[in-house]
mmCIF file of C-alpha atoms in Angstrom:
data_model
loop_
_atom_site.group_PDB
_atom_site.id
_atom_site.type_symbol
_atom_site.label_atom_id
_atom_site.label_comp_id
_atom_site.label_asym_id
_atom_site.label_seq_id
_atom_site.Cartn_x
_atom_site.Cartn_y
_atom_site.Cartn_z
ATOM 1 C CA UNK A 1 -82.923 -144.195 139.580
ATOM 2 C CA UNK A 2 -86.701 -144.107 139.451
ATOM 3 C CA UNK A 3 -88.117 -147.586 139.023
ATOM 4 C CA UNK A 4 -91.170 -146.496 137.063
ATOM 5 C CA UNK A 5 -92.615 -143.424 135.458
ATOM 6 C CA UNK A 6 -94.275 -140.979 137.805
ATOM 7 C CA UNK A 7 -97.583 -139.322 137.005
ATOM 8 C CA UNK A 8 -97.495 -136.285 134.762
ATOM 9 C CA UNK A 9 -97.099 -133.030 136.676
ATOM 10 C CA UNK A 10 -97.974 -129.443 135.778
ATOM 11 C CA UNK A 11 -95.983 -126.755 137.628
ATOM 12 C CA UNK A 12 -96.668 -123.006 137.677
ATOM 13 C CA UNK A 13 -93.386 -121.436 136.639
ATOM 14 C CA UNK A 14 -91.351 -118.455 135.515
ATOM 15 C CA UNK A 15 -88.889 -118.827 132.652
ATOM 16 C CA UNK A 16 -85.590 -116.965 132.910
ATOM 17 C CA UNK A 17 -82.186 -116.716 131.267
ATOM 18 C CA UNK A 18 -78.855 -116.049 132.979
ATOM 19 C CA UNK A 19 -75.615 -116.402 131.076
ATOM 20 C CA UNK A 20 -76.115 -119.423 128.820
ATOM 21 C CA UNK A 21 -78.481 -121.151 131.266
ATOM 22 C CA UNK A 22 -82.219 -121.240 130.644
ATOM 23 C CA UNK A 23 -84.018 -122.010 133.881
ATOM 24 C CA UNK A 24 -87.553 -122.398 135.207
ATOM 25 C CA UNK A 25 -88.540 -121.232 138.689
ATOM 26 C CA UNK A 26 -91.376 -123.514 139.769
ATOM 27 C CA UNK A 27 -93.445 -124.462 142.801
ATOM 28 C CA UNK A 28 -93.347 -128.095 143.928
ATOM 29 C CA UNK A 29 -94.924 -129.602 147.034
ATOM 30 C CA UNK A 30 -92.938 -131.630 149.586
ATOM 31 C CA UNK A 31 -94.444 -134.942 148.513
ATOM 32 C CA UNK A 32 -93.420 -134.584 144.894
ATOM 33 C CA UNK A 33 -89.982 -133.285 145.864
ATOM 34 C CA UNK A 34 -89.369 -136.284 148.134
ATOM 35 C CA UNK A 35 -90.631 -138.756 145.540
ATOM 36 C CA UNK A 36 -89.191 -137.366 142.315
ATOM 37 C CA UNK A 37 -85.892 -135.628 143.149
ATOM 38 C CA UNK A 38 -82.702 -137.532 143.935
ATOM 39 C CA UNK A 39 -79.301 -136.445 145.180
ATOM 40 C CA UNK A 40 -76.501 -135.366 142.876
ATOM 41 C CA UNK A 41 -74.944 -138.755 142.227
ATOM 42 C CA UNK A 42 -75.518 -138.159 138.519
ATOM 43 C CA UNK A 43 -72.918 -135.371 138.623
ATOM 44 C CA UNK A 44 -70.285 -138.112 138.722
ATOM 45 C CA UNK A 45 -70.286 -141.379 136.818
ATOM 46 C CA UNK A 46 -67.597 -142.657 139.200
ATOM 47 C CA UNK A 47 -69.287 -144.567 142.031
ATOM 48 C CA UNK A 48 -66.742 -143.484 144.662
ATOM 49 C CA UNK A 49 -67.200 -139.809 143.827
ATOM 50 C CA UNK A 50 -70.967 -140.255 144.072
ATOM 51 C CA UNK A 51 -70.566 -141.876 147.495
ATOM 52 C CA UNK A 52 -68.567 -138.854 148.660
ATOM 53 C CA UNK A 53 -71.653 -136.731 148.026
ATOM 54 C CA UNK A 54 -73.850 -139.271 149.827
ATOM 55 C CA UNK A 55 -71.565 -139.383 152.899
ATOM 56 C CA UNK A 56 -71.786 -135.613 153.198
ATOM 57 C CA UNK A 57 -75.554 -135.979 153.524
ATOM 58 C CA UNK A 58 -75.425 -138.716 156.151
ATOM 59 C CA UNK A 59 -75.246 -136.264 159.027
ATOM 60 C CA UNK A 60 -77.654 -135.023 161.644
ATOM 61 C CA UNK A 61 -78.675 -132.152 159.364
ATOM 62 C CA UNK A 62 -81.493 -134.118 157.736
ATOM 63 C CA UNK A 63 -83.025 -134.888 161.140
ATOM 64 C CA UNK A 64 -82.745 -131.259 162.216
ATOM 65 C CA UNK A 65 -84.315 -130.012 158.980
ATOM 66 C CA UNK A 66 -87.106 -132.587 159.240
ATOM 67 C CA UNK A 67 -87.862 -131.427 162.777
ATOM 68 C CA UNK A 68 -87.823 -127.820 161.580
ATOM 69 C CA UNK A 69 -90.402 -128.659 158.903
ATOM 70 C CA UNK A 70 -92.502 -130.571 161.408
ATOM 71 C CA UNK A 71 -92.479 -128.081 164.278
ATOM 72 C CA UNK A 72 -91.883 -124.552 162.963
ATOM 73 C CA UNK A 73 -95.062 -122.771 161.783
ATOM 74 C CA UNK A 74 -92.924 -119.991 160.269
ATOM 75 C CA UNK A 75 -90.758 -122.430 158.291
ATOM 76 C CA UNK A 76 -89.350 -121.259 154.975
ATOM 77 C CA UNK A 77 -86.738 -122.461 152.484
ATOM 78 C CA UNK A 78 -84.887 -120.649 149.754
ATOM 79 C CA UNK A 79 -84.980 -122.261 146.315
ATOM 80 C CA UNK A 80 -83.573 -125.695 145.540
ATOM 81 C CA UNK A 81 -81.724 -126.002 142.236
ATOM 82 C CA UNK A 82 -82.645 -129.206 140.413
ATOM 83 C CA UNK A 83 -81.232 -130.602 137.182
ATOM 84 C CA UNK A 84 -83.559 -132.464 134.843
ATOM 85 C CA UNK A 85 -82.853 -134.791 131.942
ATOM 86 C CA UNK A 86 -84.663 -137.499 129.961
ATOM 87 C CA UNK A 87 -88.436 -137.401 129.700
ATOM 88 C CA UNK A 88 -90.276 -134.621 127.923
ATOM 89 C CA UNK A 89 -90.440 -131.371 129.949
ATOM 90 C CA UNK A 90 -92.519 -128.858 128.044
ATOM 91 C CA UNK A 91 -92.967 -125.125 128.566
ATOM 92 C CA UNK A 92 -96.298 -123.421 127.933
ATOM 93 C CA UNK A 93 -96.088 -119.639 128.125
ATOM 94 C CA UNK A 94 -99.117 -117.499 128.883
ATOM 95 C CA UNK A 95 -98.606 -115.971 125.462
ATOM 96 C CA UNK A 96 -99.827 -119.312 124.122
ATOM 97 C CA UNK A 97 -102.790 -119.551 126.497
ATOM 98 C CA UNK A 98 -103.675 -115.869 126.843
ATOM 99 C CA UNK A 99 -106.511 -115.155 129.244
ATOM 100 C CA UNK A 100 -109.735 -113.817 127.743
ATOM 101 C CA UNK A 101 -110.535 -111.839 130.883
ATOM 102 C CA UNK A 102 -111.330 -108.165 130.357
ATOM 103 C CA UNK A 103 -108.342 -106.915 132.328
ATOM 104 C CA UNK A 104 -106.578 -103.965 130.729
ATOM 105 C CA UNK A 105 -103.367 -104.416 132.738
ATOM 106 C CA UNK A 106 -103.029 -108.020 131.565
ATOM 107 C CA UNK A 107 -104.014 -107.189 127.996
ATOM 108 C CA UNK A 108 -101.248 -104.576 127.836
ATOM 109 C CA UNK A 109 -98.481 -106.985 128.855
ATOM 110 C CA UNK A 110 -95.780 -107.320 126.210
ATOM 111 C CA UNK A 111 -94.868 -110.630 124.608
ATOM 112 C CA UNK A 112 -91.532 -110.909 126.473
ATOM 113 C CA UNK A 113 -93.321 -110.701 129.827
ATOM 114 C CA UNK A 114 -96.039 -113.111 128.774
ATOM 115 C CA UNK A 115 -93.396 -115.475 127.462
ATOM 116 C CA UNK A 116 -91.729 -115.570 130.889
ATOM 117 C CA UNK A 117 -94.839 -116.682 132.771
ATOM 118 C CA UNK A 118 -96.540 -120.011 132.290
ATOM 119 C CA UNK A 119 -96.535 -123.678 133.147
ATOM 120 C CA UNK A 120 -93.895 -126.397 132.930
ATOM 121 C CA UNK A 121 -95.139 -129.924 132.385
ATOM 122 C CA UNK A 122 -93.205 -133.027 133.429
ATOM 123 C CA UNK A 123 -94.233 -136.287 131.786
ATOM 124 C CA UNK A 124 -93.052 -138.407 134.711
ATOM 125 C CA UNK A 125 -90.157 -140.006 132.834
ATOM 126 C CA UNK A 126 -87.657 -137.307 133.776
ATOM 127 C CA UNK A 127 -84.638 -137.884 135.984
ATOM 128 C CA UNK A 128 -84.354 -135.081 138.566
ATOM 129 C CA UNK A 129 -81.439 -134.507 140.944
ATOM 130 C CA UNK A 130 -80.589 -131.658 143.315
ATOM 131 C CA UNK A 131 -77.566 -129.516 142.548
ATOM 132 C CA UNK A 132 -78.086 -127.116 145.453
ATOM 133 C CA UNK A 133 -80.106 -127.789 148.605
ATOM 134 C CA UNK A 134 -79.261 -131.447 149.088
ATOM 135 C CA UNK A 135 -79.432 -131.238 152.892
ATOM 136 C CA UNK A 136 -82.841 -129.592 152.605
ATOM 137 C CA UNK A 137 -83.894 -132.362 150.226
ATOM 138 C CA UNK A 138 -82.655 -134.973 152.722
ATOM 139 C CA UNK A 139 -84.758 -133.326 155.445
ATOM 140 C CA UNK A 140 -87.800 -133.242 153.156
ATOM 141 C CA UNK A 141 -87.387 -136.931 152.314
ATOM 142 C CA UNK A 142 -87.102 -137.807 155.997
ATOM 143 C CA UNK A 143 -90.132 -135.798 157.130
ATOM 144 C CA UNK A 144 -92.273 -137.269 154.331
ATOM 145 C CA UNK A 145 -91.073 -140.774 155.208
ATOM 146 C CA UNK A 146 -91.738 -140.296 158.928
ATOM 147 C CA UNK A 147 -95.023 -138.476 158.370
ATOM 148 C CA UNK A 148 -96.016 -134.845 158.663
ATOM 149 C CA UNK A 149 -99.400 -133.510 159.710
ATOM 150 C CA UNK A 150 -100.284 -130.634 157.405
ATOM 151 C CA UNK A 151 -103.691 -129.556 156.172
ATOM 152 C CA UNK A 152 -102.076 -128.020 153.090
ATOM 153 C CA UNK A 153 -98.785 -129.432 151.810
ATOM 154 C CA UNK A 154 -95.914 -126.958 151.774
ATOM 155 C CA UNK A 155 -94.802 -125.697 148.393
ATOM 156 C CA UNK A 156 -91.116 -125.055 147.847
ATOM 157 C CA UNK A 157 -89.515 -122.903 145.191
ATOM 158 C CA UNK A 158 -87.520 -125.080 142.797
ATOM 159 C CA UNK A 159 -85.266 -123.828 140.002
ATOM 160 C CA UNK A 160 -85.080 -126.393 137.212
ATOM 161 C CA UNK A 161 -82.172 -126.427 134.760
ATOM 162 C CA UNK A 162 -81.620 -128.804 131.862
ATOM 163 C CA UNK A 163 -78.867 -131.433 132.064
ATOM 164 C CA UNK A 164 -77.533 -133.338 129.061
ATOM 165 C CA UNK A 165 -76.181 -136.844 129.613
ATOM 166 C CA UNK A 166 -73.037 -136.261 127.550
ATOM 167 C CA UNK A 167 -69.430 -135.590 128.503
ATOM 168 C CA UNK A 168 -69.905 -131.883 127.748
ATOM 169 C CA UNK A 169 -73.213 -131.918 129.638
ATOM 170 C CA UNK A 170 -71.613 -133.574 132.678
ATOM 171 C CA UNK A 171 -68.819 -130.986 132.746
ATOM 172 C CA UNK A 172 -71.330 -128.156 132.490
ATOM 173 C CA UNK A 173 -73.544 -129.547 135.267
ATOM 174 C CA UNK A 174 -70.571 -130.320 137.542
ATOM 175 C CA UNK A 175 -69.377 -126.736 137.099
ATOM 176 C CA UNK A 176 -72.803 -125.419 138.109
ATOM 177 C CA UNK A 177 -72.891 -127.806 141.085
ATOM 178 C CA UNK A 178 -69.528 -126.641 142.413
ATOM 179 C CA UNK A 179 -70.275 -122.975 141.669
ATOM 180 C CA UNK A 180 -73.504 -123.103 143.668
ATOM 181 C CA UNK A 181 -71.934 -124.907 146.616
ATOM 182 C CA UNK A 182 -68.524 -123.175 146.555
ATOM 183 C CA UNK A 183 -69.849 -119.638 146.435
ATOM 184 C CA UNK A 184 -72.482 -120.195 149.125
ATOM 185 C CA UNK A 185 -71.580 -118.483 152.373
ATOM 186 C CA UNK A 186 -72.980 -119.249 155.826
ATOM 187 C CA UNK A 187 -74.912 -116.534 157.609
ATOM 188 C CA UNK A 188 -72.468 -114.435 159.613
ATOM 189 C CA UNK A 189 -72.362 -114.684 163.377
ATOM 190 C CA UNK A 190 -73.240 -111.006 163.656
ATOM 191 C CA UNK A 191 -76.362 -111.465 161.526
ATOM 192 C CA UNK A 192 -77.389 -114.474 163.615
ATOM 193 C CA UNK A 193 -77.071 -112.531 166.860
ATOM 194 C CA UNK A 194 -78.948 -109.551 165.464
ATOM 195 C CA UNK A 195 -81.691 -111.296 163.489
ATOM 196 C CA UNK A 196 -82.118 -115.017 164.197
ATOM 197 C CA UNK A 197 -85.517 -115.917 165.661
ATOM 198 C CA UNK A 198 -84.741 -119.581 166.372
ATOM 199 C CA UNK A 199 -81.211 -119.493 167.838
ATOM 200 C CA UNK A 200 -81.605 -119.588 171.636
ATOM 201 C CA UNK A 201 -78.285 -117.841 172.315
ATOM 202 C CA UNK A 202 -79.040 -115.025 169.879
ATOM 203 C CA UNK A 203 -82.491 -114.499 171.386
ATOM 204 C CA UNK A 204 -81.035 -114.481 174.920
ATOM 205 C CA UNK A 205 -78.195 -112.107 173.994
ATOM 206 C CA UNK A 206 -80.638 -109.627 172.520
ATOM 207 C CA UNK A 207 -82.839 -109.826 175.586
ATOM 208 C CA UNK A 208 -79.880 -109.319 177.939
ATOM 209 C CA UNK A 209 -79.011 -106.186 175.982
ATOM 210 C CA UNK A 210 -82.537 -104.850 175.568
ATOM 211 C CA UNK A 211 -84.311 -105.896 178.779
ATOM 212 C CA UNK A 212 -81.645 -105.695 181.501
ATOM 213 C CA UNK A 213 -79.122 -103.177 182.783
ATOM 214 C CA UNK A 214 -76.346 -105.768 182.725
ATOM 215 C CA UNK A 215 -75.308 -105.110 179.116
ATOM 216 C CA UNK A 216 -77.329 -102.067 178.153
ATOM 217 C CA UNK A 217 -75.888 -99.071 176.322
ATOM 218 C CA UNK A 218 -72.115 -99.230 175.907
ATOM 219 C CA UNK A 219 -71.633 -102.057 178.421
ATOM 220 C CA UNK A 220 -71.157 -104.531 175.570
ATOM 221 C CA UNK A 221 -69.216 -103.942 172.361
ATOM 222 C CA UNK A 222 -71.261 -104.610 169.217
ATOM 223 C CA UNK A 223 -68.549 -106.742 167.662
ATOM 224 C CA UNK A 224 -69.416 -110.222 166.394
ATOM 225 C CA UNK A 225 -65.967 -111.698 167.118
ATOM 226 C CA UNK A 226 -64.123 -112.235 170.398
ATOM 227 C CA UNK A 227 -61.661 -109.453 169.606
ATOM 228 C CA UNK A 228 -62.268 -106.469 171.843
ATOM 229 C CA UNK A 229 -61.270 -103.223 170.088
ATOM 230 C CA UNK A 230 -58.230 -101.785 171.874
ATOM 231 C CA UNK A 231 -59.831 -98.343 172.003
ATOM 232 C CA UNK A 232 -62.916 -99.594 173.858
ATOM 233 C CA UNK A 233 -63.044 -98.300 177.433
ATOM 234 C CA UNK A 234 -66.680 -98.903 178.359
ATOM 235 C CA UNK A 235 -67.552 -102.532 177.557
ATOM 236 C CA UNK A 236 -66.926 -105.700 179.500
ATOM 237 C CA UNK A 237 -66.912 -107.894 176.403
ATOM 238 C CA UNK A 238 -68.285 -108.267 172.861
ATOM 239 C CA UNK A 239 -71.685 -109.583 171.738
ATOM 240 C CA UNK A 240 -69.816 -112.403 169.954
ATOM 241 C CA UNK A 241 -68.207 -113.469 173.220
ATOM 242 C CA UNK A 242 -71.521 -113.096 175.059
ATOM 243 C CA UNK A 243 -73.075 -115.458 172.510
ATOM 244 C CA UNK A 244 -70.253 -117.998 173.007
ATOM 245 C CA UNK A 245 -70.581 -117.873 176.793
ATOM 246 C CA UNK A 246 -74.308 -118.604 176.571
ATOM 247 C CA UNK A 247 -73.584 -121.447 174.162
ATOM 248 C CA UNK A 248 -71.282 -122.988 176.789
ATOM 249 C CA UNK A 249 -73.828 -122.391 179.554
ATOM 250 C CA UNK A 250 -76.774 -123.838 177.622
ATOM 251 C CA UNK A 251 -74.990 -126.802 176.011
ATOM 252 C CA UNK A 252 -72.411 -127.844 178.640
ATOM 253 C CA UNK A 253 -73.685 -126.880 182.093
ATOM 254 C CA UNK A 254 -75.664 -129.671 183.754
ATOM 255 C CA UNK A 255 -79.111 -128.085 183.946
ATOM 256 C CA UNK A 256 -82.613 -129.169 182.959
ATOM 257 C CA UNK A 257 -82.266 -126.928 179.900
ATOM 258 C CA UNK A 258 -79.113 -128.575 178.532
ATOM 259 C CA UNK A 259 -79.349 -129.325 174.789
ATOM 260 C CA UNK A 260 -77.025 -129.971 171.883
ATOM 261 C CA UNK A 261 -75.540 -127.002 170.065
ATOM 262 C CA UNK A 262 -77.422 -127.908 166.889
ATOM 263 C CA UNK A 263 -80.798 -127.952 168.649
ATOM 264 C CA UNK A 264 -80.049 -124.676 170.406
ATOM 265 C CA UNK A 265 -79.205 -123.007 167.116
ATOM 266 C CA UNK A 266 -81.953 -124.376 164.902
ATOM 267 C CA UNK A 267 -85.035 -125.251 166.965
ATOM 268 C CA UNK A 268 -86.817 -122.398 168.706
ATOM 269 C CA UNK A 269 -88.248 -123.598 172.033
ATOM 270 C CA UNK A 270 -91.711 -122.655 173.249
ATOM 271 C CA UNK A 271 -91.993 -119.237 174.855
ATOM 272 C CA UNK A 272 -92.006 -120.556 178.428
ATOM 273 C CA UNK A 273 -88.843 -122.591 177.862
ATOM 274 C CA UNK A 274 -87.213 -119.669 176.066
ATOM 275 C CA UNK A 275 -87.952 -117.548 179.123
ATOM 276 C CA UNK A 276 -86.159 -120.139 181.268
ATOM 277 C CA UNK A 277 -83.047 -119.904 179.088
ATOM 278 C CA UNK A 278 -83.025 -116.133 179.488
ATOM 279 C CA UNK A 279 -83.482 -116.478 183.251
ATOM 280 C CA UNK A 280 -80.558 -118.931 183.355
ATOM 281 C CA UNK A 281 -78.387 -116.435 181.444
ATOM 282 C CA UNK A 282 -79.403 -113.628 183.789
ATOM 283 C CA UNK A 283 -78.817 -115.818 186.851
ATOM 284 C CA UNK A 284 -75.332 -116.643 185.606
ATOM 285 C CA UNK A 285 -74.259 -113.022 185.115
ATOM 286 C CA UNK A 286 -75.861 -111.837 188.344
ATOM 287 C CA UNK A 287 -73.951 -114.581 190.172
ATOM 288 C CA UNK A 288 -70.749 -113.492 188.424
ATOM 289 C CA UNK A 289 -71.438 -109.913 189.524
ATOM 290 C CA UNK A 290 -72.106 -110.926 193.125
ATOM 291 C CA UNK A 291 -69.039 -113.167 193.497
ATOM 292 C CA UNK A 292 -66.250 -111.346 191.616
ATOM 293 C CA UNK A 293 -65.365 -107.889 193.018
ATOM 294 C CA UNK A 294 -64.071 -106.565 189.690
ATOM 295 C CA UNK A 295 -67.341 -107.541 187.991
ATOM 296 C CA UNK A 296 -69.365 -105.987 190.782
ATOM 297 C CA UNK A 297 -67.460 -102.760 190.147
ATOM 298 C CA UNK A 298 -68.409 -102.940 186.468
ATOM 299 C CA UNK A 299 -72.079 -103.861 186.798
ATOM 300 C CA UNK A 300 -72.767 -101.375 189.592
ATOM 301 C CA UNK A 301 -71.080 -98.411 187.873
ATOM 302 C CA UNK A 302 -73.160 -95.788 186.074
ATOM 303 C CA UNK A 303 -70.104 -94.878 184.023
ATOM 304 C CA UNK A 304 -68.118 -98.041 183.301
ATOM 305 C CA UNK A 305 -65.023 -96.237 182.030
ATOM 306 C CA UNK A 306 -63.239 -96.255 185.402
ATOM 307 C CA UNK A 307 -63.519 -100.014 186.121
ATOM 308 C CA UNK A 308 -62.673 -100.920 182.517
ATOM 309 C CA UNK A 309 -59.504 -98.809 182.569
ATOM 310 C CA UNK A 310 -58.577 -100.269 185.958
ATOM 311 C CA UNK A 311 -59.075 -103.912 184.970
ATOM 312 C CA UNK A 312 -58.135 -103.912 181.269
ATOM 313 C CA UNK A 313 -55.175 -102.284 179.615
ATOM 314 C CA UNK A 314 -51.488 -102.574 178.787
ATOM 315 C CA UNK A 315 -50.870 -103.127 182.495
ATOM 316 C CA UNK A 316 -52.826 -106.380 182.367
ATOM 317 C CA UNK A 317 -55.706 -106.268 184.816
ATOM 318 C CA UNK A 318 -58.335 -108.976 185.315
ATOM 319 C CA UNK A 319 -58.802 -112.072 183.160
ATOM 320 C CA UNK A 320 -62.551 -111.483 183.399
ATOM 321 C CA UNK A 321 -62.254 -108.269 181.383
ATOM 322 C CA UNK A 322 -60.918 -110.250 178.429
ATOM 323 C CA UNK A 323 -63.211 -112.348 176.190
ATOM 324 C CA UNK A 324 -60.892 -115.349 176.434
ATOM 325 C CA UNK A 325 -60.916 -115.103 180.235
ATOM 326 C CA UNK A 326 -64.719 -115.025 180.404
ATOM 327 C CA UNK A 327 -64.860 -118.028 178.077
ATOM 328 C CA UNK A 328 -62.392 -120.000 180.203
ATOM 329 C CA UNK A 329 -64.348 -119.248 183.371
ATOM 330 C CA UNK A 330 -67.630 -120.180 181.668
ATOM 331 C CA UNK A 331 -66.170 -123.590 180.800
ATOM 332 C CA UNK A 332 -64.842 -124.048 184.342
ATOM 333 C CA UNK A 333 -68.230 -123.191 185.825
ATOM 334 C CA UNK A 334 -69.984 -125.543 183.398
ATOM 335 C CA UNK A 335 -67.613 -128.335 184.520
ATOM 336 C CA UNK A 336 -68.405 -127.665 188.168
ATOM 337 C CA UNK A 337 -72.164 -128.033 187.578
ATOM 338 C CA UNK A 338 -71.790 -131.819 187.541
ATOM 339 C CA UNK A 339 -71.824 -131.477 191.346
ATOM 340 C CA UNK A 340 -73.039 -127.925 192.023
ATOM 341 C CA UNK A 341 -75.829 -125.602 190.958
ATOM 342 C CA UNK A 342 -74.897 -122.791 188.585
ATOM 343 C CA UNK A 343 -74.898 -120.269 191.455
ATOM 344 C CA UNK A 344 -72.736 -122.480 193.662
ATOM 345 C CA UNK A 345 -70.411 -123.277 190.747
ATOM 346 C CA UNK A 346 -69.853 -119.559 190.187
ATOM 347 C CA UNK A 347 -69.158 -119.073 193.908
ATOM 348 C CA UNK A 348 -66.642 -121.923 193.807
ATOM 349 C CA UNK A 349 -64.914 -120.536 190.707
ATOM 350 C CA UNK A 350 -64.690 -117.131 192.396
ATOM 351 C CA UNK A 351 -62.027 -118.562 194.720
ATOM 352 C CA UNK A 352 -59.633 -118.683 191.771
ATOM 353 C CA UNK A 353 -57.177 -115.843 191.066
ATOM 354 C CA UNK A 354 -57.998 -113.487 188.198
ATOM 355 C CA UNK A 355 -54.971 -111.162 187.967
ATOM 356 C CA UNK A 356 -53.217 -111.524 184.619
ATOM 357 C CA UNK A 357 -49.852 -110.657 186.150
ATOM 358 C CA UNK A 358 -49.975 -113.770 188.342
ATOM 359 C CA UNK A 359 -49.979 -117.540 187.810
ATOM 360 C CA UNK A 360 -51.436 -119.325 185.977
ATOM 361 C CA UNK A 361 -52.252 -116.527 183.500
ATOM 362 C CA UNK A 362 -48.687 -115.266 183.202
ATOM 363 C CA UNK A 363 -47.134 -117.104 180.279
ATOM 364 C CA UNK A 364 -50.356 -118.857 179.286
ATOM 365 C CA UNK A 365 -52.765 -115.996 178.675
ATOM 366 C CA UNK A 366 -50.774 -112.850 179.417
ATOM 367 C CA UNK A 367 -47.513 -112.000 177.647
ATOM 368 C CA UNK A 368 -46.032 -109.446 180.054
ATOM 369 C CA UNK A 369 -43.118 -108.552 177.796
ATOM 370 C CA UNK A 370 -45.315 -107.625 174.838
ATOM 371 C CA UNK A 371 -48.331 -106.688 176.972
ATOM 372 C CA UNK A 372 -50.611 -108.834 174.822
ATOM 373 C CA UNK A 373 -53.195 -111.584 175.256
ATOM 374 C CA UNK A 374 -52.544 -115.094 173.926
ATOM 375 C CA UNK A 375 -55.337 -117.412 172.766
ATOM 376 C CA UNK A 376 -53.042 -120.387 172.184
ATOM 377 C CA UNK A 377 -53.102 -122.047 175.593
ATOM 378 C CA UNK A 378 -56.770 -122.041 176.617
ATOM 379 C CA UNK A 379 -56.939 -125.772 177.377
ATOM 380 C CA UNK A 380 -53.865 -125.775 179.605
ATOM 381 C CA UNK A 381 -55.040 -122.605 181.347
ATOM 382 C CA UNK A 382 -58.499 -124.058 181.977
ATOM 383 C CA UNK A 383 -57.143 -127.368 183.234
ATOM 384 C CA UNK A 384 -54.623 -125.610 185.491
ATOM 385 C CA UNK A 385 -57.405 -123.559 187.054
ATOM 386 C CA UNK A 386 -59.506 -126.712 187.435
ATOM 387 C CA UNK A 387 -56.471 -128.439 189.001
ATOM 388 C CA UNK A 388 -56.387 -125.669 191.583
ATOM 389 C CA UNK A 389 -59.974 -126.658 192.422
ATOM 390 C CA UNK A 390 -59.094 -130.372 192.393
ATOM 391 C CA UNK A 391 -61.069 -131.038 189.176
ATOM 392 C CA UNK A 392 -58.624 -131.309 186.262
ATOM 393 C CA UNK A 393 -59.048 -134.203 183.841
ATOM 394 C CA UNK A 394 -55.245 -134.480 183.583
ATOM 395 C CA UNK A 395 -52.916 -136.165 186.017
ATOM 396 C CA UNK A 396 -50.645 -133.802 187.919
ATOM 397 C CA UNK A 397 -47.578 -135.056 186.012
ATOM 398 C CA UNK A 398 -49.206 -134.598 182.592
ATOM 399 C CA UNK A 399 -50.500 -131.150 183.467
ATOM 400 C CA UNK A 400 -47.136 -130.041 184.861
ATOM 401 C CA UNK A 401 -45.414 -131.138 181.657
ATOM 402 C CA UNK A 402 -47.895 -129.104 179.589
ATOM 403 C CA UNK A 403 -47.573 -126.131 181.943
ATOM 404 C CA UNK A 404 -43.778 -126.073 181.686
ATOM 405 C CA UNK A 405 -43.802 -126.451 177.919
ATOM 406 C CA UNK A 406 -46.416 -123.781 177.232
ATOM 407 C CA UNK A 407 -45.075 -121.202 179.690
ATOM 408 C CA UNK A 408 -41.558 -121.849 178.397
ATOM 409 C CA UNK A 409 -40.260 -122.261 181.956
ATOM 410 C CA UNK A 410 -38.745 -125.657 182.867
ATOM 411 C CA UNK A 411 -38.466 -124.684 186.546
ATOM 412 C CA UNK A 412 -42.059 -123.537 187.062
ATOM 413 C CA UNK A 413 -44.382 -125.422 189.414
ATOM 414 C CA UNK A 414 -48.147 -125.785 189.246
ATOM 415 C CA UNK A 415 -50.033 -123.223 191.334
ATOM 416 C CA UNK A 416 -51.181 -124.323 194.753
ATOM 417 C CA UNK A 417 -54.567 -125.964 195.109
ATOM 418 C CA UNK A 418 -57.402 -124.002 196.676
ATOM 419 C CA UNK A 419 -59.253 -125.444 199.594
#
């Protein structure tokens, strides 16, 4: 609750109606947002329910959003939805304060239009709480608390709706709160890869496709998931899988560029550092090409149809021509970088078998009877391959037990280690 009345505030605003809600779309600067708007604890009178909302906000998101506000010149937010009650909000339409300027276009505006444009005044006694955009509000509060160097304070679009402190009013506001948060959908992976200008993996994927021959043309399937279309006979993998591989490389491999997934997705690095990420991605795939014969056949071919048909199909082929296989190898290589460079880690991993018809893929990744790929045993497959290199995190007994159980063969033995 606010301990004292804030100063009166005049906000430029638009007045609108949707359903039985009257709302005001206003501009509010970061300082006033941080000072005047609280979280949605008022949605619930029950203290435990209010704390559930607070716990959801106690994540790293506020720090990430604060850093975004502090460091991104092209920062932008969509509107926050804020409920207001108590105090004396007042609406002054332009129809009540019509300009005397000799402007024919403005003079010809009808009363409905003029009545939708004006100013909303807040006396300072209002209680304001966010119904939608609470993580953004948490980031705003943090950046204002920690300090932000701006010549002109950012203005954020805020949609104000009226809340009544009655049982009916609480039900109505709770319904709006859940509607706004339940119907919100995250940006799709495909849209991120195609459009995001901060996500390091998305930027690197696009550059691999646009600026190199590695994945130009039909060499990559423009599918946002890891499911390769069965009819595809030209692509090594999908853009979704390419994105995931770079995420593993950038967040798990021990390099000077290693960062958390959240930072890689939300904080665009400076151009020189971004160039280094792209060079790391290119280095990785060039090393894969140079060390795995089946990949060399793909990357060196003008027409990739022949190698794809040879190494992917109902007959099985190579694990590296399947998105799951590339992901497993990316994780193995990332694990090996604790002792080796990325290039040397790839060379070491290249000593492993890749034929789906052989151990350890048979029964874990490749179902020979149904001629299908299984995604259910990735951990055991990865650890078995790492065991063959002497690097599994499991003991031999534990891994053997998992291997027998997941292959469905009580008599099977672990594959031999590779020297």
